[in-house]
Tab-separated table of C-alpha atoms in Angstrom:
chain	number	residue	atom	x	y	z
A	1	MET	CA	-7.985	-10.173	-22.056
A	2	LYS	CA	-4.694	-11.610	-22.748
A	3	SER	CA	-1.502	-9.118	-23.043
A	4	GLY	CA	1.802	-9.401	-24.285
A	5	GLY	CA	4.126	-10.942	-22.083
A	6	GLY	CA	6.876	-9.533	-19.944
A	7	SER	CA	10.097	-9.846	-17.749
A	8	CYS	CA	10.992	-10.325	-14.642
A	9	SER	CA	14.369	-9.302	-15.607
A	10	PRO	CA	15.958	-6.583	-13.185
A	11	ARG	CA	16.171	-2.667	-14.585
A	12	ALA	CA	18.769	-0.784	-13.698
A	13	ARG	CA	17.661	1.967	-10.913
A	14	PRO	CA	19.005	2.904	-7.475
A	15	ALA	CA	18.727	0.431	-4.610
A	16	PRO	CA	14.963	0.285	-3.510
A	17	GLN	CA	14.257	1.303	0.126
A	18	PRO	CA	11.293	-0.633	1.208
A	19	GLY	CA	9.556	-0.666	4.897
A	20	LEU	CA	9.616	3.299	4.642
A	21	LYS	CA	5.835	4.592	5.263
A	22	ASN	CA	6.948	8.441	4.450
A	23	THR	CA	10.415	9.841	3.006
A	24	TRP	CA	11.172	13.287	3.917
A	25	GLU	CA	12.245	14.194	0.219
A	26	THR	CA	13.598	17.957	0.307
A	27	PRO	CA	14.649	18.508	4.673
A	28	VAL	CA	16.265	21.739	5.656
A	29	PHE	CA	17.047	23.013	9.216
A	30	LEU	CA	15.010	26.495	10.209
A	31	PRO	CA	16.749	28.473	12.884
A	32	ILE	CA	13.748	30.165	15.185
A	33	GLU	CA	13.679	32.702	17.759
A	34	SER	CA	10.202	32.059	19.230
A	35	ILE	CA	7.466	29.920	19.035
A	36	GLY	CA	5.755	32.413	16.685
A	37	ASP	CA	8.740	32.569	14.614
A	38	GLY	CA	8.765	28.794	13.903
A	39	ALA	CA	4.994	28.921	13.175
A	40	ARG	CA	5.737	32.203	10.717
A	41	LYS	CA	8.778	30.285	9.185
A	42	LEU	CA	6.802	27.013	8.106
A	43	THR	CA	3.727	28.884	7.049
A	44	ALA	CA	5.896	31.081	4.571
A	45	ILE	CA	6.881	27.788	3.083
A	46	GLN	CA	3.417	26.579	2.642
A	47	ARG	CA	0.323	25.872	4.204
A	48	ASN	CA	-0.024	22.144	5.517
A	49	TRP	CA	2.075	20.780	8.069
A	50	HIS	CA	2.362	17.867	10.376
A	51	LEU	CA	4.329	17.287	13.149
A	52	HIS	CA	6.530	14.417	13.979
A	53	SER	CA	7.216	15.111	17.295
A	54	GLU	CA	10.398	12.846	18.955
A	55	GLU	CA	12.008	15.719	21.349
A	56	ASN	CA	10.867	19.357	23.047
A	57	HIS	CA	6.789	17.789	22.771
A	58	ARG	CA	5.876	20.300	24.348
A	59	ARG	CA	7.208	23.574	22.531
A	60	ALA	CA	6.791	21.822	19.407
A	61	SER	CA	2.888	21.149	20.278
A	62	LEU	CA	2.391	24.896	20.758
A	63	ILE	CA	4.269	26.039	16.985
A	64	GLN	CA	1.784	23.281	15.769
A	65	GLU	CA	-1.108	25.009	17.490
A	66	LYS	CA	-0.162	27.918	15.293
A	67	LEU	CA	0.021	26.530	12.259
A	68	PRO	CA	-3.050	26.068	9.996
A	69	HIS	CA	-5.159	23.021	10.861
A	70	VAL	CA	-5.141	19.679	8.889
A	71	SER	CA	-7.607	17.126	9.444
A	72	GLU	CA	-6.275	13.715	10.383
A	73	LYS	CA	-9.706	12.099	10.881
A	74	PRO	CA	-10.491	9.004	9.529
A	75	ARG	CA	-11.324	8.563	5.709
A	76	HIS	CA	-14.311	6.703	3.940
A	77	PHE	CA	-12.937	4.181	1.641
A	78	GLY	CA	-13.519	5.152	-1.890
A	79	GLU	CA	-12.472	9.048	-1.169
A	80	ALA	CA	-9.410	10.402	-2.838
A	81	ALA	CA	-5.797	10.658	-1.997
A	82	PRO	CA	-5.418	14.314	-0.722
A	83	THR	CA	-3.617	16.070	-3.418
A	84	ALA	CA	-2.639	19.570	-1.286
A	85	PRO	CA	1.408	19.071	-0.225
A	86	LEU	CA	1.835	18.172	3.233
A	87	GLY	CA	5.020	18.621	5.058
A	88	SER	CA	6.461	16.743	8.121
A	89	TRP	CA	8.349	18.695	10.697
A	90	THR	CA	10.005	18.422	14.011
A	91	LEU	CA	11.490	20.346	16.512
A	92	TRP	CA	15.261	19.470	16.660
A	93	GLU	CA	16.673	21.410	18.881
A	94	PRO	CA	14.491	24.062	21.336
A	95	ASN	CA	15.465	26.595	18.332
A	96	LEU	CA	16.140	24.215	15.563
A	97	ILE	CA	13.142	23.099	13.498
A	98	LEU	CA	13.906	20.228	11.009
A	99	ALA	CA	11.299	20.103	8.005
A	100	SER	CA	10.569	18.884	4.379
A	101	ALA	CA	7.775	20.695	2.760
A	102	ARG	CA	7.838	17.795	-0.017
A	103	CYS	CA	7.066	14.266	1.589
A	104	SER	CA	6.481	10.500	-0.398
A	105	SER	CA	3.090	10.334	0.989
A	106	PRO	CA	0.359	12.885	1.212
A	107	PHE	CA	-1.147	11.505	4.480
A	108	PRO	CA	0.497	12.261	8.266
A	109	ASP	CA	3.637	10.095	8.630
A	110	GLY	CA	2.568	7.921	6.106
A	111	VAL	CA	-0.202	6.435	7.879
A	112	VAL	CA	-3.745	6.155	6.270
A	113	GLN	CA	-6.765	5.600	8.668
A	114	PHE	CA	-9.977	4.568	7.541
A	115	HIS	CA	-13.702	4.383	8.889
A	116	GLU	CA	-13.628	0.446	9.567
A	117	ASN	CA	-16.698	-2.041	8.393
A	118	LYS	CA	-16.573	-4.173	11.495
A	119	ILE	CA	-19.368	-6.429	10.359
A	120	ASP	CA	-19.115	-7.755	6.751
A	121	PRO	CA	-15.394	-8.493	5.790
A	122	PRO	CA	-14.274	-11.762	7.561
A	123	SER	CA	-10.871	-10.262	8.435
A	124	ARG	CA	-9.059	-6.919	8.790
A	125	ALA	CA	-7.078	-7.911	5.751
A	126	TYR	CA	-9.124	-5.871	3.622
A	127	LEU	CA	-7.624	-2.820	4.794
A	128	LYS	CA	-4.493	-3.397	2.987
A	129	LEU	CA	-6.229	-3.630	-0.011
A	130	TRP	CA	-8.419	-0.527	0.734
A	131	GLU	CA	-4.834	1.560	1.644
A	132	SER	CA	-3.537	0.035	-1.886
A	133	PHE	CA	-6.276	1.027	-3.878
A	134	THR	CA	-6.321	4.599	-2.234
A	135	LEU	CA	-2.381	4.993	-2.718
A	136	LEU	CA	-2.671	3.249	-6.412
A	137	PRO	CA	-3.848	5.116	-9.729
A	138	LYS	CA	-6.202	2.620	-10.363
A	139	ARG	CA	-8.638	-0.400	-9.026
A	140	PRO	CA	-10.747	-3.304	-10.044
A	141	GLY	CA	-14.382	-2.487	-11.093
A	142	PRO	CA	-16.796	-4.502	-12.912
A	143	GLY	CA	-16.157	-5.986	-16.146
A	144	ASP	CA	-12.810	-7.215	-14.550
A	145	LEU	CA	-11.488	-10.790	-13.794
A	146	CYS	CA	-9.786	-11.184	-10.706
A	147	LEU	CA	-8.163	-14.001	-9.227
A	148	ASP	CA	-7.554	-14.019	-5.401
A	149	LEU	CA	-4.468	-16.735	-4.614
A	150	GLY	CA	-4.933	-18.169	-0.937
A	151	SER	CA	-7.861	-16.262	-0.383
A	152	ALA	CA	-9.496	-17.682	2.826
A	153	PRO	CA	-11.567	-16.520	4.882
A	154	GLY	CA	-12.369	-14.203	2.283
A	155	GLY	CA	-10.913	-10.598	3.270
A	156	TRP	CA	-9.270	-9.893	-0.066
A	157	THR	CA	-12.101	-11.454	-2.073
A	158	TRP	CA	-14.659	-9.227	-0.073
A	159	VAL	CA	-13.328	-5.847	-1.394
A	160	LEU	CA	-12.842	-7.322	-4.755
A	161	ALA	CA	-16.279	-8.434	-5.027
A	162	SER	CA	-17.805	-5.184	-3.556
A	163	LEU	CA	-16.323	-3.017	-6.224
A	164	GLY	CA	-18.276	-5.198	-8.801
A	165	ALA	CA	-15.262	-7.473	-9.869
A	166	GLN	CA	-15.638	-11.072	-10.831
A	167	VAL	CA	-13.354	-13.175	-8.752
A	168	PHE	CA	-11.892	-16.557	-8.857
A	169	SER	CA	-11.032	-17.234	-5.480
A	170	ILE	CA	-8.444	-20.091	-4.536
A	171	ASP	CA	-7.474	-21.523	-1.070
A	172	LYS	CA	-7.207	-24.928	0.384
A	173	ALA	CA	-9.725	-23.826	2.919
A	174	PRO	CA	-13.213	-22.110	2.310
A	175	LEU	CA	-14.430	-18.646	2.234
A	176	ALA	CA	-16.568	-17.356	5.188
A	177	PRO	CA	-20.125	-18.009	4.070
A	178	GLN	CA	-21.003	-14.338	3.739
A	179	VAL	CA	-17.875	-14.101	1.082
A	180	ASP	CA	-18.736	-17.245	-0.683
A	181	HIS	CA	-22.553	-16.193	-1.269
A	182	MET	CA	-21.328	-12.742	-3.015
A	183	PRO	CA	-22.004	-12.142	-6.440
A	184	GLY	CA	-19.466	-12.412	-8.652
A	185	VAL	CA	-17.215	-14.858	-6.460
A	186	SER	CA	-16.173	-18.113	-7.419
A	187	HIS	CA	-14.499	-20.439	-4.915
A	188	CYS	CA	-12.148	-23.175	-5.482
A	189	ILE	CA	-10.672	-25.789	-2.808
A	190	GLY	CA	-6.842	-25.590	-3.996
A	191	SER	CA	-3.202	-24.540	-3.637
A	192	GLY	CA	-2.815	-21.133	-4.986
A	193	PHE	CA	1.294	-22.343	-6.138
A	194	ALA	CA	-0.700	-24.978	-8.160
A	195	LEU	CA	-2.685	-22.886	-10.787
A	196	ASP	CA	-0.620	-22.563	-14.114
A	197	PRO	CA	-1.124	-19.640	-15.997
A	198	ARG	CA	-0.948	-21.498	-18.773
A	199	HIS	CA	-4.284	-23.627	-17.716
A	200	ALA	CA	-6.007	-20.643	-15.799
A	201	GLY	CA	-6.001	-18.133	-18.648
A	202	ALA	CA	-5.685	-14.758	-18.569
A	203	VAL	CA	-6.934	-12.171	-16.160
A	204	ASP	CA	-6.843	-8.613	-15.303
A	205	TRP	CA	-5.662	-8.549	-11.584
A	206	LEU	CA	-3.728	-10.882	-9.560
A	207	PHE	CA	-4.138	-10.397	-5.675
A	208	SER	CA	-2.398	-12.857	-3.212
A	209	ASP	CA	-2.321	-12.275	0.710
A	210	MET	CA	-0.907	-15.986	0.681
A	211	ILE	CA	1.217	-16.938	3.632
A	212	CYS	CA	4.762	-18.118	1.697
A	213	TYR	CA	8.002	-17.358	1.856
A	214	PRO	CA	8.427	-14.354	-0.763
A	215	ASP	CA	10.894	-16.232	-3.113
A	216	LYS	CA	8.316	-18.976	-3.169
A	217	LEU	CA	5.880	-15.802	-4.533
A	218	TYR	CA	8.337	-14.481	-6.478
A	219	GLU	CA	8.628	-17.598	-8.930
A	220	VAL	CA	4.852	-17.527	-8.942
A	221	ILE	CA	4.492	-14.106	-9.850
A	222	CYS	CA	7.411	-14.203	-12.492
A	223	ARG	CA	5.279	-17.309	-14.060
A	224	TRP	CA	2.463	-14.986	-14.852
A	225	ILE	CA	4.209	-12.045	-15.781
A	226	GLU	CA	6.475	-13.841	-18.584
A	227	LEU	CA	3.682	-15.466	-20.031
A	228	GLY	CA	1.865	-12.396	-20.286
A	229	SER	CA	-1.453	-14.050	-18.273
A	230	CYS	CA	-1.981	-11.052	-16.060
A	231	ARG	CA	-2.095	-7.073	-16.441
A	232	ASN	CA	-2.203	-5.934	-12.707
A	233	PHE	CA	-0.716	-7.627	-9.621
A	234	VAL	CA	-0.864	-6.363	-5.770
A	235	CYS	CA	0.967	-9.120	-3.700
A	236	THR	CA	1.678	-9.007	0.083
A	237	LEU	CA	5.168	-10.099	0.629
A	238	LYS	CA	5.564	-11.803	4.673
A	239	PHE	CA	8.790	-12.224	5.840
A	240	GLN	CA	9.427	-15.021	8.607
A	241	ALA	CA	12.077	-13.596	11.933
A	242	GLU	CA	14.177	-11.853	9.419
A	243	THR	CA	13.509	-9.778	6.471
A	244	ASP	CA	14.400	-10.702	2.933
A	245	HIS	CA	16.148	-8.139	1.355
A	246	ALA	CA	17.259	-9.593	-1.239
A	247	THR	CA	13.910	-10.865	-2.517
A	248	ALA	CA	12.382	-7.737	-1.742
A	249	ALA	CA	14.806	-5.858	-4.017
A	250	LYS	CA	13.614	-8.413	-6.656
A	251	PHE	CA	10.497	-7.382	-6.602
A	252	ALA	CA	11.180	-4.025	-6.760
A	253	ALA	CA	13.502	-4.329	-9.632
A	254	ILE	CA	10.511	-6.035	-11.583
A	255	PRO	CA	9.652	-3.125	-14.491
A	256	GLY	CA	6.559	-0.969	-13.699
A	257	SER	CA	6.980	-2.239	-9.908
A	258	ARG	CA	5.882	-0.523	-6.726
A	259	LEU	CA	7.245	-1.637	-3.335
A	260	MET	CA	4.803	-0.319	-0.165
A	261	HIS	CA	4.847	-0.605	3.794
A	262	LEU	CA	1.105	0.107	4.412
A	263	SER	CA	-0.040	1.269	7.804
A	264	CYS	CA	-1.469	-2.164	8.139
A	265	ASN	CA	1.340	-4.023	7.067
A	266	LYS	CA	2.985	-5.723	10.052
A	267	HIS	CA	6.347	-7.695	8.900
A	268	GLU	CA	5.423	-7.295	5.476
A	269	LEU	CA	5.482	-5.257	2.347
A	270	THR	CA	3.080	-4.938	-0.078
A	271	TRP	CA	4.093	-5.148	-3.926
A	272	ALA	CA	1.996	-3.863	-6.929
A	273	LYS	CA	2.550	-3.929	-10.474
A	274	LEU	CA	0.121	-2.031	-12.723
A	275	GLU	CA	-0.445	-2.034	-16.425
A	276	GLN	CA	0.065	1.418	-17.637
């Protein structure tokens, strides 16, 4: 399972822009003469549009009503992300639309809504992994060994075990009983920071939703990357009173990384690095 060593050294790249759920990548202004004219000009560009209403709400909603319907219903976990382009638009002035046919997220305003499981998982933290695996190109499955650092009460461990993976979970607190008894789950009482990758051996995935300073998590992750002890990572960067932009930029600069602000992230970001 062991892969070659890596590096945490930053690569040359533009300054990252974390914390944005959705970026309008091709914004243009469209002068319009009427509600119908606005709808025609948008549909002339493409079919699917989402209204992000900031001003002129009533007039904007009348334009949106004339556009083809785009479903915004909650999704079941496991459904693939939409592939059809979804543009965003707003009525900048009564007769001026600001629209972007191409956006960074295939979901309206970058928000992914799920039919939640309010029975089995011990916390709502599981939604972070559901959304991450919806946006990322792969997820763990049978035969994969996952390490979940700071796992209690077990929301992330519950997701990983539900996918059929083997999960080694570590936390100073116990897992919720319904998670601890799941097939494939092994829990160890201890600190996620104290686990030395040289002694733990190679794993396919490393996960962390630990409450800790991002710079401390960065040190932990770099040890695993430099030793080549893990192929895939998904971790939460939890900020204190102020966002640690410097450390967020260091995470974003790790080769092969992706930094996301998920719908259920509060004052935090989700960082992922997947083996290509």
